[in-house]
C-alpha cells in the first residue's frame, strides 16, 4: 500500500499559500507514489479544493461534533464536506491542550466526521512525563478506548507523541514500532479483523531527512507532518523519501 503523507498546516497560511498546494498537486507523482493530503486552515479550504484539482485531498484540522446550531466560531463536518473537503483531523494534541478536548469529545467529532462522509484522522499520543513513567501503552489504550468511533470504516489513526510535535525530537524507530504494534493490537481487539485495515500514521517532527526511515517501520502507513508540510519543496521531498 503506498504511503499516505498528510500535511497539517495548523494556524498558518493566507491566500498566497494556496500556490504551494497547487504545486504539490501538479507534481504528478505517478503510479505507486504516496498520496498527499493537506489540512489548511478553514479559511483556505475552498481555495485549496479548487487549486488541488483532485491531485491532493483537502481536509479540516478539526470539526464540531454537531452538524449545526448555536456554536459561535465553530465549523461542522457537514460544512467541511460542503466545501469539498475529503477528511478531517480530530483529537490533535494542540486541540486537547488549547481547547480542553477529552476523549469523549474526540469520539463525538470522529462520529460527526464519518456521518458527513469524511475520512477521519484521529490523533493520540503520550506526553514526555507519561513516556518517562513507562505509561505510553496505557495512555494510548485509554485514549483509544475513549475516542474510537463505532466502526473502523474511513478511520485513520495518527500516533503523535506530544513531546515530539514541533520540537525536533523523534522517538527511536524501535519505540515507534512498539507504539504502532500496540495500537494495531488495540484496534483489532476493538474492531476484530476490520482493525487490520485501519492505517496508522506517525507524526511529530517528521522531515525529509527522517521520513524514509520512519516509513520503513512496521505498521507505519504514512506520516502526519506539521512544520515540514508548509511548502511544496519540503512536502515533496518527504514524498520522494517515501
Ligand atoms: P510537526 O507537527 O511536524 O511540526 O512536529 C506534527 C503535527 O502536529 O501534526
Short mmCIF file of C-alpha atoms and ligand atoms in Angstrom, two decimals:
data_model
loop_
_atom_site.label_atom_id
_atom_site.label_comp_id
_atom_site.label_asym_id
_atom_site.label_seq_id
_atom_site.Cartn_x
_atom_site.Cartn_y
_atom_site.Cartn_z
CA UNK A 1 0.00 0.00 0.00
CA UNK A 2 1.59 3.36 -0.97
CA UNK A 3 2.29 5.66 1.97
CA UNK A 4 -0.09 8.43 2.95
CA UNK A 5 1.51 11.80 3.65
CA UNK A 6 -0.74 14.30 5.43
CA UNK A 7 0.23 17.93 5.96
CA UNK A 8 -1.29 19.79 8.91
CA UNK A 9 -0.80 23.49 8.33
CA UNK A 10 -2.14 24.46 11.77
CA UNK A 11 -2.77 28.24 12.04
CA UNK A 12 -0.51 29.09 9.11
CA UNK A 13 -1.16 30.39 5.63
CA UNK A 14 -3.12 33.16 3.89
CA UNK A 15 -4.21 33.40 0.26
CA UNK A 16 -0.81 33.24 -1.37
CA UNK A 17 -0.06 29.91 0.31
CA UNK A 18 -2.53 28.03 -1.89
CA UNK A 19 0.13 28.24 -4.63
CA UNK A 20 2.07 25.68 -2.58
CA UNK A 21 -0.91 23.31 -2.74
CA UNK A 22 -1.22 23.85 -6.48
CA UNK A 23 2.45 22.92 -6.84
CA UNK A 24 2.03 19.79 -4.69
CA UNK A 25 -0.99 18.76 -6.76
CA UNK A 26 0.81 19.37 -10.03
CA UNK A 27 3.85 17.29 -9.09
CA UNK A 28 2.42 14.24 -10.90
CA UNK A 29 3.97 11.58 -8.69
CA UNK A 30 2.86 8.56 -10.73
CA UNK A 31 1.60 5.06 -10.01
CA UNK A 32 2.54 3.66 -6.59
CA UNK A 33 3.55 7.10 -5.32
CA UNK A 34 2.41 8.26 -1.87
CA UNK A 35 -0.95 10.01 -1.57
CA UNK A 36 -0.75 13.64 -0.47
CA UNK A 37 -3.40 15.16 1.77
CA UNK A 38 -3.32 18.73 3.18
CA UNK A 39 -5.29 20.23 6.05
CA UNK A 40 -5.02 24.01 5.61
CA UNK A 41 -6.77 26.44 7.97
CA UNK A 42 -10.57 26.60 7.50
CA UNK A 43 -10.20 29.93 5.67
CA UNK A 44 -8.24 28.34 2.80
CA UNK A 45 -10.20 25.13 2.32
CA UNK A 46 -12.41 26.28 -0.54
CA UNK A 47 -9.50 27.80 -2.47
CA UNK A 48 -7.32 24.75 -1.72
CA UNK A 49 -10.00 22.42 -3.08
CA UNK A 50 -10.10 24.41 -6.32
CA UNK A 51 -6.33 24.55 -6.92
CA UNK A 52 -5.74 20.95 -5.86
CA UNK A 53 -7.99 19.74 -8.69
CA UNK A 54 -8.14 16.33 -7.01
CA UNK A 55 -4.34 15.89 -7.10
CA UNK A 56 -4.14 16.49 -3.35
CA UNK A 57 -7.00 15.70 -0.97
CA UNK A 58 -8.02 18.64 1.24
CA UNK A 59 -9.33 18.36 4.78
CA UNK A 60 -10.07 20.21 8.01
CA UNK A 61 -7.94 20.32 11.16
CA UNK A 62 -10.97 19.94 13.45
CA UNK A 63 -14.76 19.94 13.35
CA UNK A 64 -17.61 20.43 15.81
CA UNK A 65 -19.46 17.34 16.99
CA UNK A 66 -22.82 18.80 15.95
CA UNK A 67 -23.94 19.34 12.35
CA UNK A 68 -25.27 22.87 13.02
CA UNK A 69 -26.53 25.11 15.80
CA UNK A 70 -25.65 27.86 18.27
CA UNK A 71 -21.87 27.32 18.48
CA UNK A 72 -20.25 30.64 17.66
CA UNK A 73 -16.98 30.37 15.79
CA UNK A 74 -17.22 26.62 15.18
CA UNK A 75 -17.27 24.67 11.93
CA UNK A 76 -19.16 21.41 11.41
CA UNK A 77 -18.07 18.34 9.49
CA UNK A 78 -21.01 18.84 7.16
CA UNK A 79 -19.69 22.34 6.37
CA UNK A 80 -16.26 20.89 5.56
CA UNK A 81 -17.83 18.30 3.27
CA UNK A 82 -19.88 21.05 1.62
CA UNK A 83 -16.64 22.88 0.73
CA UNK A 84 -15.29 19.76 -0.96
CA UNK A 85 -13.08 18.57 1.90
CA UNK A 86 -12.40 14.83 1.98
CA UNK A 87 -11.16 14.35 5.52
CA UNK A 88 -10.92 15.84 8.99
CA UNK A 89 -8.29 15.59 11.73
CA UNK A 90 -9.72 15.14 15.25
CA UNK A 91 -8.09 14.94 18.67
CA UNK A 92 -4.85 16.71 17.78
CA UNK A 93 -2.89 17.29 20.97
CA UNK A 94 -2.96 21.07 20.38
CA UNK A 95 -6.79 20.90 20.39
CA UNK A 96 -6.75 18.74 23.51
CA UNK A 97 -4.36 21.23 25.21
CA UNK A 98 -5.72 24.57 23.97
CA UNK A 99 -9.43 23.70 23.96
CA UNK A 100 -9.65 21.15 26.74
CA UNK A 101 -10.93 18.42 24.45
CA UNK A 102 -11.16 15.00 26.07
CA UNK A 103 -11.56 11.53 24.60
CA UNK A 104 -15.37 11.69 24.61
CA UNK A 105 -15.26 14.96 22.65
CA UNK A 106 -12.83 13.42 20.19
CA UNK A 107 -15.08 10.40 19.72
CA UNK A 108 -18.09 12.65 19.06
CA UNK A 109 -16.10 14.60 16.47
CA UNK A 110 -14.92 11.38 14.81
CA UNK A 111 -18.52 10.15 14.58
CA UNK A 112 -19.58 13.53 13.15
CA UNK A 113 -16.84 13.41 10.53
CA UNK A 114 -17.85 9.92 9.43
CA UNK A 115 -21.53 10.88 9.35
CA UNK A 116 -20.63 13.75 6.99
CA UNK A 117 -18.84 11.32 4.66
CA UNK A 118 -15.32 12.43 5.60
CA UNK A 119 -12.35 10.21 6.33
CA UNK A 120 -11.27 10.77 9.93
CA UNK A 121 -7.69 11.04 11.18
CA UNK A 122 -7.84 10.52 14.95
CA UNK A 123 -4.72 11.64 16.85
CA UNK A 124 -3.38 10.07 20.04
CA UNK A 125 -0.06 10.24 21.85
CA UNK A 126 1.68 10.39 25.20
CA UNK A 127 3.40 13.31 26.93
CA UNK A 128 7.07 13.25 27.89
CA UNK A 129 6.20 12.62 31.54
CA UNK A 130 3.95 9.71 30.60
CA UNK A 131 6.68 8.16 28.45
CA UNK A 132 9.30 8.63 31.18
CA UNK A 133 6.94 6.95 33.66
CA UNK A 134 6.60 3.94 31.37
CA UNK A 135 2.91 4.66 30.76
CA UNK A 136 2.92 5.03 26.98
CA UNK A 137 0.91 1.90 26.14
CA UNK A 138 -1.54 2.55 28.95
CA UNK A 139 -2.13 6.12 27.76
CA UNK A 140 -2.63 5.01 24.16
CA UNK A 141 -5.06 2.30 25.27
CA UNK A 142 -7.09 4.78 27.32
CA UNK A 143 -7.21 7.32 24.50
CA UNK A 144 -8.31 4.67 22.01
CA UNK A 145 -10.91 3.16 24.34
CA UNK A 146 -12.45 6.58 24.92
CA UNK A 147 -12.28 8.04 21.45
CA UNK A 148 -12.65 5.34 18.78
CA UNK A 149 -15.83 5.63 16.72
CA UNK A 150 -18.30 2.76 16.40
CA UNK A 151 -16.69 1.17 13.36
CA UNK A 152 -13.38 1.13 11.53
CA UNK A 153 -14.75 2.45 8.24
CA UNK A 154 -12.96 5.58 6.90
CA UNK A 155 -10.78 5.71 10.01
CA UNK A 156 -7.07 6.51 10.24
CA UNK A 157 -5.10 6.73 13.50
CA UNK A 158 -2.18 9.15 13.91
CA UNK A 159 0.31 8.29 16.64
CA UNK A 160 1.82 11.61 17.67
CA UNK A 161 3.92 11.69 20.84
CA UNK A 162 3.12 15.13 22.29
CA UNK A 163 6.78 15.71 23.13
CA UNK A 164 7.82 15.10 19.51
CA UNK A 165 5.48 17.69 17.98
CA UNK A 166 7.34 20.77 16.79
CA UNK A 167 10.38 20.00 18.94
CA UNK A 168 12.76 18.28 16.53
CA UNK A 169 12.70 15.27 18.87
CA UNK A 170 11.66 11.93 17.41
CA UNK A 171 11.27 8.59 19.21
CA UNK A 172 13.65 5.81 18.25
CA UNK A 173 12.46 3.60 15.41
CA UNK A 174 12.08 0.80 17.98
CA UNK A 175 9.80 2.98 20.10
CA UNK A 176 7.74 3.93 17.05
CA UNK A 177 7.43 0.25 16.12
CA UNK A 178 6.36 -0.67 19.65
CA UNK A 179 3.71 2.05 19.83
CA UNK A 180 2.31 1.17 16.40
CA UNK A 181 2.20 -2.54 17.26
CA UNK A 182 0.33 -1.71 20.44
CA UNK A 183 -2.16 0.50 18.58
CA UNK A 184 -2.72 -2.23 15.98
CA UNK A 185 -3.44 -4.76 18.72
CA UNK A 186 -5.96 -2.43 20.36
CA UNK A 187 -7.66 -1.76 17.01
CA UNK A 188 -8.04 -5.49 16.37
CA UNK A 189 -9.30 -6.01 19.92
CA UNK A 190 -11.92 -3.31 19.34
CA UNK A 191 -12.98 -3.96 15.74
CA UNK A 192 -11.96 -7.56 15.07
CA UNK A 193 -10.43 -8.26 11.63
CA UNK A 194 -11.50 -4.79 10.39
CA UNK A 195 -8.90 -3.40 12.81
CA UNK A 196 -6.20 -4.67 10.48
CA UNK A 197 -7.46 -2.34 7.76
CA UNK A 198 -7.01 0.89 9.71
CA UNK A 199 -3.99 2.85 8.55
CA UNK A 200 -1.70 4.14 11.32
CA UNK A 201 0.35 7.30 10.70
CA UNK A 202 3.34 8.54 12.69
CA UNK A 203 3.51 12.28 13.44
CA UNK A 204 5.94 14.54 15.31
CA UNK A 205 8.97 16.34 13.81
CA UNK A 206 8.83 14.44 10.52
CA UNK A 207 11.27 15.94 7.99
CA UNK A 208 12.64 14.97 4.57
CA UNK A 209 15.70 13.64 6.44
CA UNK A 210 13.88 11.18 8.73
CA UNK A 211 10.74 10.30 6.73
CA UNK A 212 12.37 7.48 4.78
CA UNK A 213 13.43 5.63 7.94
CA UNK A 214 10.12 6.22 9.74
CA UNK A 215 8.14 4.91 6.77
CA UNK A 216 10.13 1.67 6.80
CA UNK A 217 8.92 0.83 10.31
CA UNK A 218 6.36 -1.96 10.54
CA UNK A 219 2.77 -0.69 10.83
CA UNK A 220 3.72 2.85 9.82
CA UNK A 221 1.38 3.51 6.91
CA UNK A 222 2.27 7.15 6.46
CA UNK A 223 3.17 10.36 8.25
CA UNK A 224 1.35 13.39 9.64
CA UNK A 225 3.57 16.42 9.08
CA UNK A 226 3.29 19.89 10.59
CA UNK A 227 6.12 22.36 10.04
CA UNK A 228 7.67 20.49 7.11
CA UNK A 229 4.38 20.45 5.19
CA UNK A 230 4.09 24.20 4.62
CA UNK A 231 6.00 24.34 1.33
CA UNK A 232 5.72 22.14 -1.73
CA UNK A 233 9.50 21.73 -1.80
CA UNK A 234 9.58 20.25 1.69
CA UNK A 235 6.45 18.07 1.39
CA UNK A 236 7.52 16.72 -1.99
CA UNK A 237 10.96 15.89 -0.52
CA UNK A 238 9.17 13.83 2.13
CA UNK A 239 7.13 12.14 -0.61
CA UNK A 240 10.33 11.39 -2.51
CA UNK A 241 11.85 9.85 0.63
CA UNK A 242 8.81 7.59 0.85
P1 LIG B 1 5.39 18.83 13.45
O1 LIG B 1 3.83 18.71 13.78
O2 LIG B 1 5.64 18.00 12.21
O3 LIG B 1 5.62 20.28 13.23
O4 LIG B 1 6.12 18.27 14.62
C1 LIG B 1 3.16 17.48 13.61
C2 LIG B 1 1.72 17.63 13.99
O5 LIG B 1 1.41 18.35 14.94
O6 LIG B 1 0.84 17.01 13.36
#
